[in-house]
PDB file of C-alpha atoms in Angstrom:
ATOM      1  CA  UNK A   1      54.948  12.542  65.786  1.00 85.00           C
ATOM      2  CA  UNK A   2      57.186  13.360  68.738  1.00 90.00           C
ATOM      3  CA  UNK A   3      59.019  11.397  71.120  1.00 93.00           C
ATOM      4  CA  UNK A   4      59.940  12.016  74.734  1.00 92.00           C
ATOM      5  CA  UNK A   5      62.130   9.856  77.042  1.00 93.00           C
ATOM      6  CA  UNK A   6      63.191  10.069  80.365  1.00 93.00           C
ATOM      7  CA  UNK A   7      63.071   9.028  83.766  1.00 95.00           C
ATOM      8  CA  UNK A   8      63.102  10.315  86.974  1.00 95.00           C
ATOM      9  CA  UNK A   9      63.443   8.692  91.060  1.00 95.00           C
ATOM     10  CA  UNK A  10      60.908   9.004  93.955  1.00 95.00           C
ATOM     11  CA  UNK A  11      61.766   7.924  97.212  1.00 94.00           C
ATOM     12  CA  UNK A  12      58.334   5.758  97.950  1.00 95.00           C
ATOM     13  CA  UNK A  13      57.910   2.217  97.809  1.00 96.00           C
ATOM     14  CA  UNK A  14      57.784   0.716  94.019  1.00 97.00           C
ATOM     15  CA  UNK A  15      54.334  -0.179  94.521  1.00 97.00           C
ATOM     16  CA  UNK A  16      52.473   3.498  96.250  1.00 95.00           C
ATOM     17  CA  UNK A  17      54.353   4.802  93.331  1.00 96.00           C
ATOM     18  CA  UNK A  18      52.260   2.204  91.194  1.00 97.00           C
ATOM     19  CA  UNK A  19      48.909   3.024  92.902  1.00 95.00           C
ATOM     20  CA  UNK A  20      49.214   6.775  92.397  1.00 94.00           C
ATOM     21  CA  UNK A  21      50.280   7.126  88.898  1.00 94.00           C
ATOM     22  CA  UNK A  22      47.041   4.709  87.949  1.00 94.00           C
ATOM     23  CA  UNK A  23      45.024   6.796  90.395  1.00 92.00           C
ATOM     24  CA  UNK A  24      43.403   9.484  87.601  1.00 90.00           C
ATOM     25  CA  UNK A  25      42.549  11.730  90.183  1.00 89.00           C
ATOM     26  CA  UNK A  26      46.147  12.066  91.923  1.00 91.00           C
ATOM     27  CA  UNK A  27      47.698  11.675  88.313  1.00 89.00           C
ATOM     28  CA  UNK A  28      45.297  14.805  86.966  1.00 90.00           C
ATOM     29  CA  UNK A  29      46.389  16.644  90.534  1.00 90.00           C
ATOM     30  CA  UNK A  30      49.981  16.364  89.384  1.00 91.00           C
ATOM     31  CA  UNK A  31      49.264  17.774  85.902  1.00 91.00           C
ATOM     32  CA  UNK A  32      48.908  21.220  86.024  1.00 89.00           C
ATOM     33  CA  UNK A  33      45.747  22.946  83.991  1.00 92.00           C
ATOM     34  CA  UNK A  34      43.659  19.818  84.230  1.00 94.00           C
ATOM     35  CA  UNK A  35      40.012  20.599  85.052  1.00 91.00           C
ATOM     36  CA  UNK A  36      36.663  19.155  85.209  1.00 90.00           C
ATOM     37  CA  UNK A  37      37.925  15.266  85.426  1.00 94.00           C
ATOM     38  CA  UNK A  38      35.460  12.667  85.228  1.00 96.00           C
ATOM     39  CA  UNK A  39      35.608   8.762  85.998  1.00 93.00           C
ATOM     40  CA  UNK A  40      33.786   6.354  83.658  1.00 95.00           C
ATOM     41  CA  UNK A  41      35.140   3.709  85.175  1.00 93.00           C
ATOM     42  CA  UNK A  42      38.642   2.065  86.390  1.00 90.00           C
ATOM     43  CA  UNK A  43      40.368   2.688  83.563  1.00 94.00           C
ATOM     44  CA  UNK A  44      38.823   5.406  81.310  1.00 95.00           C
ATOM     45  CA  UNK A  45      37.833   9.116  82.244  1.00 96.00           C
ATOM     46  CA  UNK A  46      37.415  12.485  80.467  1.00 97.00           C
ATOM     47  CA  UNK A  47      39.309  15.611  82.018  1.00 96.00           C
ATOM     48  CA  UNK A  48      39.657  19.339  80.614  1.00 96.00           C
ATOM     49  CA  UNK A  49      43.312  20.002  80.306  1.00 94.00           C
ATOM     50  CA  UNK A  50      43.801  24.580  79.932  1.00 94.00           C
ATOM     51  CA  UNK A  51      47.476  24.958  78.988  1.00 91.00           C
ATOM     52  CA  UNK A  52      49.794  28.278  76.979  1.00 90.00           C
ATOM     53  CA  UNK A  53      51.561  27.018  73.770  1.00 85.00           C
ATOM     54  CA  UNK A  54      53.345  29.788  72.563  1.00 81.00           C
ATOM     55  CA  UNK A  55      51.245  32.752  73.861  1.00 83.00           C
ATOM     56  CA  UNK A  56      47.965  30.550  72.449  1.00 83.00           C
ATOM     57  CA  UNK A  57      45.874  29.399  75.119  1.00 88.00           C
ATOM     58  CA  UNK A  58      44.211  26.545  74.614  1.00 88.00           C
ATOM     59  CA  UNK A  59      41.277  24.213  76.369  1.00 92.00           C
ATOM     60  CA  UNK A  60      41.449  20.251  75.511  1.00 94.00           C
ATOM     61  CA  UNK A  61      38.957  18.167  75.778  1.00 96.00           C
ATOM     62  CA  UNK A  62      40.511  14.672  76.747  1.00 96.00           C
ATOM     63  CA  UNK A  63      39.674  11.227  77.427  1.00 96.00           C
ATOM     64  CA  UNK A  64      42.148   9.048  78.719  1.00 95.00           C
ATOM     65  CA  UNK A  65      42.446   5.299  79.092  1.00 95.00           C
ATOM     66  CA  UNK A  66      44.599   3.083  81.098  1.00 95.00           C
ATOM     67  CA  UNK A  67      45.676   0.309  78.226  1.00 96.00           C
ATOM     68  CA  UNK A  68      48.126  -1.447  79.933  1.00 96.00           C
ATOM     69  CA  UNK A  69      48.211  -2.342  83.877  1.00 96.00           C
ATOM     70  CA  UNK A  70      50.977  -4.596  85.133  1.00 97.00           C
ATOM     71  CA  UNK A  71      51.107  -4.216  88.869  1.00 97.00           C
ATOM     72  CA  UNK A  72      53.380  -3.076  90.191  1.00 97.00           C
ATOM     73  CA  UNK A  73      56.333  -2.688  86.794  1.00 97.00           C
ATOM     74  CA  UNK A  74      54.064  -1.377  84.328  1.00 97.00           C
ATOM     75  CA  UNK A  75      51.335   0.958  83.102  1.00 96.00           C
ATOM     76  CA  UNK A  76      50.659   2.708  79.765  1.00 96.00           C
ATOM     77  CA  UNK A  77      47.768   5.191  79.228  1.00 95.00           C
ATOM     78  CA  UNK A  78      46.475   6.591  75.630  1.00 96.00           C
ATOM     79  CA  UNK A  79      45.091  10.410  75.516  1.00 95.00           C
ATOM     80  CA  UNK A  80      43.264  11.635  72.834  1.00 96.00           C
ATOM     81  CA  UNK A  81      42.287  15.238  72.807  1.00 94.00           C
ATOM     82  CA  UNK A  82      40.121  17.913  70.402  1.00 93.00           C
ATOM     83  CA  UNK A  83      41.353  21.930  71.708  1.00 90.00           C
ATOM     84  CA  UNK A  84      37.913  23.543  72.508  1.00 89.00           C
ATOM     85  CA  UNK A  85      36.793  26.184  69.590  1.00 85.00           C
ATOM     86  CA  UNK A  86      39.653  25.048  67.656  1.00 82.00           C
ATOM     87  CA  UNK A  87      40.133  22.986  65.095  1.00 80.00           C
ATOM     88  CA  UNK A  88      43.013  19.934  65.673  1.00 87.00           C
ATOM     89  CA  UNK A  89      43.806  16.864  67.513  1.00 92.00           C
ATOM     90  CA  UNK A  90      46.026  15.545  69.965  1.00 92.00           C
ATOM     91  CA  UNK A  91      47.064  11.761  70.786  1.00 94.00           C
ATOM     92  CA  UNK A  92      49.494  10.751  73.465  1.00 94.00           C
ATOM     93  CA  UNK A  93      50.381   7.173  74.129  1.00 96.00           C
ATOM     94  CA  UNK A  94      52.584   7.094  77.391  1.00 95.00           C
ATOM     95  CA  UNK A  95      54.086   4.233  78.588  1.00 96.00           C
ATOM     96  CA  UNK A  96      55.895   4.164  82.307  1.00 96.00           C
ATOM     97  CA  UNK A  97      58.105   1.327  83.906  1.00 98.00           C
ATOM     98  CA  UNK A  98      58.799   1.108  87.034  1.00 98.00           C
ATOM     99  CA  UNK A  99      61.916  -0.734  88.913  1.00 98.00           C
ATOM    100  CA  UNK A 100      63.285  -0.776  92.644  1.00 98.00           C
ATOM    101  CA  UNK A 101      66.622   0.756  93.120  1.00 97.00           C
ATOM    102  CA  UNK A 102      67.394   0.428  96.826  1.00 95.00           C
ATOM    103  CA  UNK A 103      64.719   2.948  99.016  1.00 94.00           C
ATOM    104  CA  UNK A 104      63.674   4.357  95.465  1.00 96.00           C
ATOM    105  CA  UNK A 105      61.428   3.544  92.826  1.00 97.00           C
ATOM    106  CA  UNK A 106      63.215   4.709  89.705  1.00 97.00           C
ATOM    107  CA  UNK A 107      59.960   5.835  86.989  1.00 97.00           C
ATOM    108  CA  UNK A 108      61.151   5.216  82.843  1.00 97.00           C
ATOM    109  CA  UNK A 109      58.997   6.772  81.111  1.00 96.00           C
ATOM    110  CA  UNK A 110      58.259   7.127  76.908  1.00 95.00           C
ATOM    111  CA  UNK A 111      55.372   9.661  75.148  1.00 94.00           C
ATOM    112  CA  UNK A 112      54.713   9.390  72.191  1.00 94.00           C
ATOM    113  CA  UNK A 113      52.607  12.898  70.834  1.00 91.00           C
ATOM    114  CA  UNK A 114      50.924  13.736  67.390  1.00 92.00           C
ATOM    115  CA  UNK A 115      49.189  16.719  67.063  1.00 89.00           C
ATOM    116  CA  UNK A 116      46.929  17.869  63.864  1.00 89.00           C
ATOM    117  CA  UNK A 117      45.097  20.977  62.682  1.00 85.00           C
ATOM    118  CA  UNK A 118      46.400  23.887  64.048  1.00 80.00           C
ATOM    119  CA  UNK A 119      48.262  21.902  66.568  1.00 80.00           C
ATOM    120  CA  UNK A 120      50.954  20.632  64.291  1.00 80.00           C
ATOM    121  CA  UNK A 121      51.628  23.804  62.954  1.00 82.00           C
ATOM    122  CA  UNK A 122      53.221  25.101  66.060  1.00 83.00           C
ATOM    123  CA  UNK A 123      56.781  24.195  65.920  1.00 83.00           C
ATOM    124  CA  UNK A 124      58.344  21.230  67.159  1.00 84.00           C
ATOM    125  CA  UNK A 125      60.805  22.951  69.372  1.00 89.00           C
ATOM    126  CA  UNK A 126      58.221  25.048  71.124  1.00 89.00           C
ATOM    127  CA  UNK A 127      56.168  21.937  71.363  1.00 87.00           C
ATOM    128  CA  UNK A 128      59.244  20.137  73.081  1.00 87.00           C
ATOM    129  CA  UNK A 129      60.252  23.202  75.598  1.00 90.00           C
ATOM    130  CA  UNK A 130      56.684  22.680  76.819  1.00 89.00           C
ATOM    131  CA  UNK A 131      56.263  19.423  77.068  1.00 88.00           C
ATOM    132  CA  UNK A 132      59.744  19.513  79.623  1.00 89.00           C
ATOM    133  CA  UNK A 133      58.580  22.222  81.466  1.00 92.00           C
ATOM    134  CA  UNK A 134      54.981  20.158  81.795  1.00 91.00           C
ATOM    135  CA  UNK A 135      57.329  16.970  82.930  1.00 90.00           C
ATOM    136  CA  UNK A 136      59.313  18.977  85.335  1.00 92.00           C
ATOM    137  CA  UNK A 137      56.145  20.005  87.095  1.00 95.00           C
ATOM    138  CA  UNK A 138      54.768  16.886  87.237  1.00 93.00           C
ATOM    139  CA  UNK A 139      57.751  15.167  88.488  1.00 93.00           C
ATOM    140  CA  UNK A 140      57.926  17.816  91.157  1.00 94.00           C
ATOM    141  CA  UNK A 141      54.344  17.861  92.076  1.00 93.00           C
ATOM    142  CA  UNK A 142      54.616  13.671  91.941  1.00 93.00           C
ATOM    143  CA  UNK A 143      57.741  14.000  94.648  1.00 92.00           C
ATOM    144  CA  UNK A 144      55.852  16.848  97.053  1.00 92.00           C
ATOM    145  CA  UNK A 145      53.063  14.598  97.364  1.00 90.00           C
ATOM    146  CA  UNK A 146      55.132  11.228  98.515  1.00 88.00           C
ATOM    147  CA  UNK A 147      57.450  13.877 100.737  1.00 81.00           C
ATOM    148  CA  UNK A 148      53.658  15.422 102.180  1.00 67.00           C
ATOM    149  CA  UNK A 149      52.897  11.505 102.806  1.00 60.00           C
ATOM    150  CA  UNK A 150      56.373  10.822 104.570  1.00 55.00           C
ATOM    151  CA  UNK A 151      55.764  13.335 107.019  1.00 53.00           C
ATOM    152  CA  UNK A 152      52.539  13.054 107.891  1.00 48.00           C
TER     153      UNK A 152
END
């Protein structure tokens, strides 16, 4: 099991911020490599996430739920994930807080990751240099769209 910590600041109002990371479809747009995302309902949907781990490609299938929804502070989402045509498994618990620091909403985040199979033989560093280049593109992808917003 792996841990990952951070946070990061948008300039958007504590609760849009709120809205769009429990909005699956603008939380899968930010993600890059998801595919094929499906709503159950509200809180649970299926998605197709394609991603490189150390030159292996691999195709997830994922479902996602939304666990935890405390408007406008809180919200914590479990993954669980089989790689297509491989054997493995992936869970992800992710937890993000959310607090007001003047104009900006200030996003705390914790992951928690455990992979199996073939997954967990791929080393932990790799693991972790992907998993920050996967938050850095999110959290860059998360500010373009609230700057795209501002402007328009």
């Amino acid at each position: 099991t792996m841990k990952f910590t951070g946070e990061f600041t948008i300039t958007a109002p504590r609760r849009e911020v709120y809205e769009k990371l429990c909005d699956a479809r603008f939380f899968a747009s930010c993600v890059s490599g998801v595919e094929e995302l499906t709503e159950i309902d509200p809180t649970h949907y299926t998605a197709v996430l394609a991603t490189k781990i150390a030159f292996v490609r691999f195709r997830f299938g994922i479902t996602v739920e939304l666990v935890e929804q405390s408007a406008p502070s809180r919200v914590v989402a479990q993954a669980e994930g089989t790689p297509i045509g491989s054997a493995g498994r992936l869970t992800a618990t992710s937890a993000a807080d959310l607090r007001v620091e003047g104009d900006d909403t200030i996003v705390a985040y914790e992951i928690d990751l455990s992979l199996a199979g073939r997954l967990g033989s791929i080393g932990q560093p790799v693991l972790r240099s992907k998993a920050r280049e996967m938050e850095k593109e999110f959290v860059r992808n998360l500010r373009a769209a609230f700057h795209t917003e501002e402007t328009s």
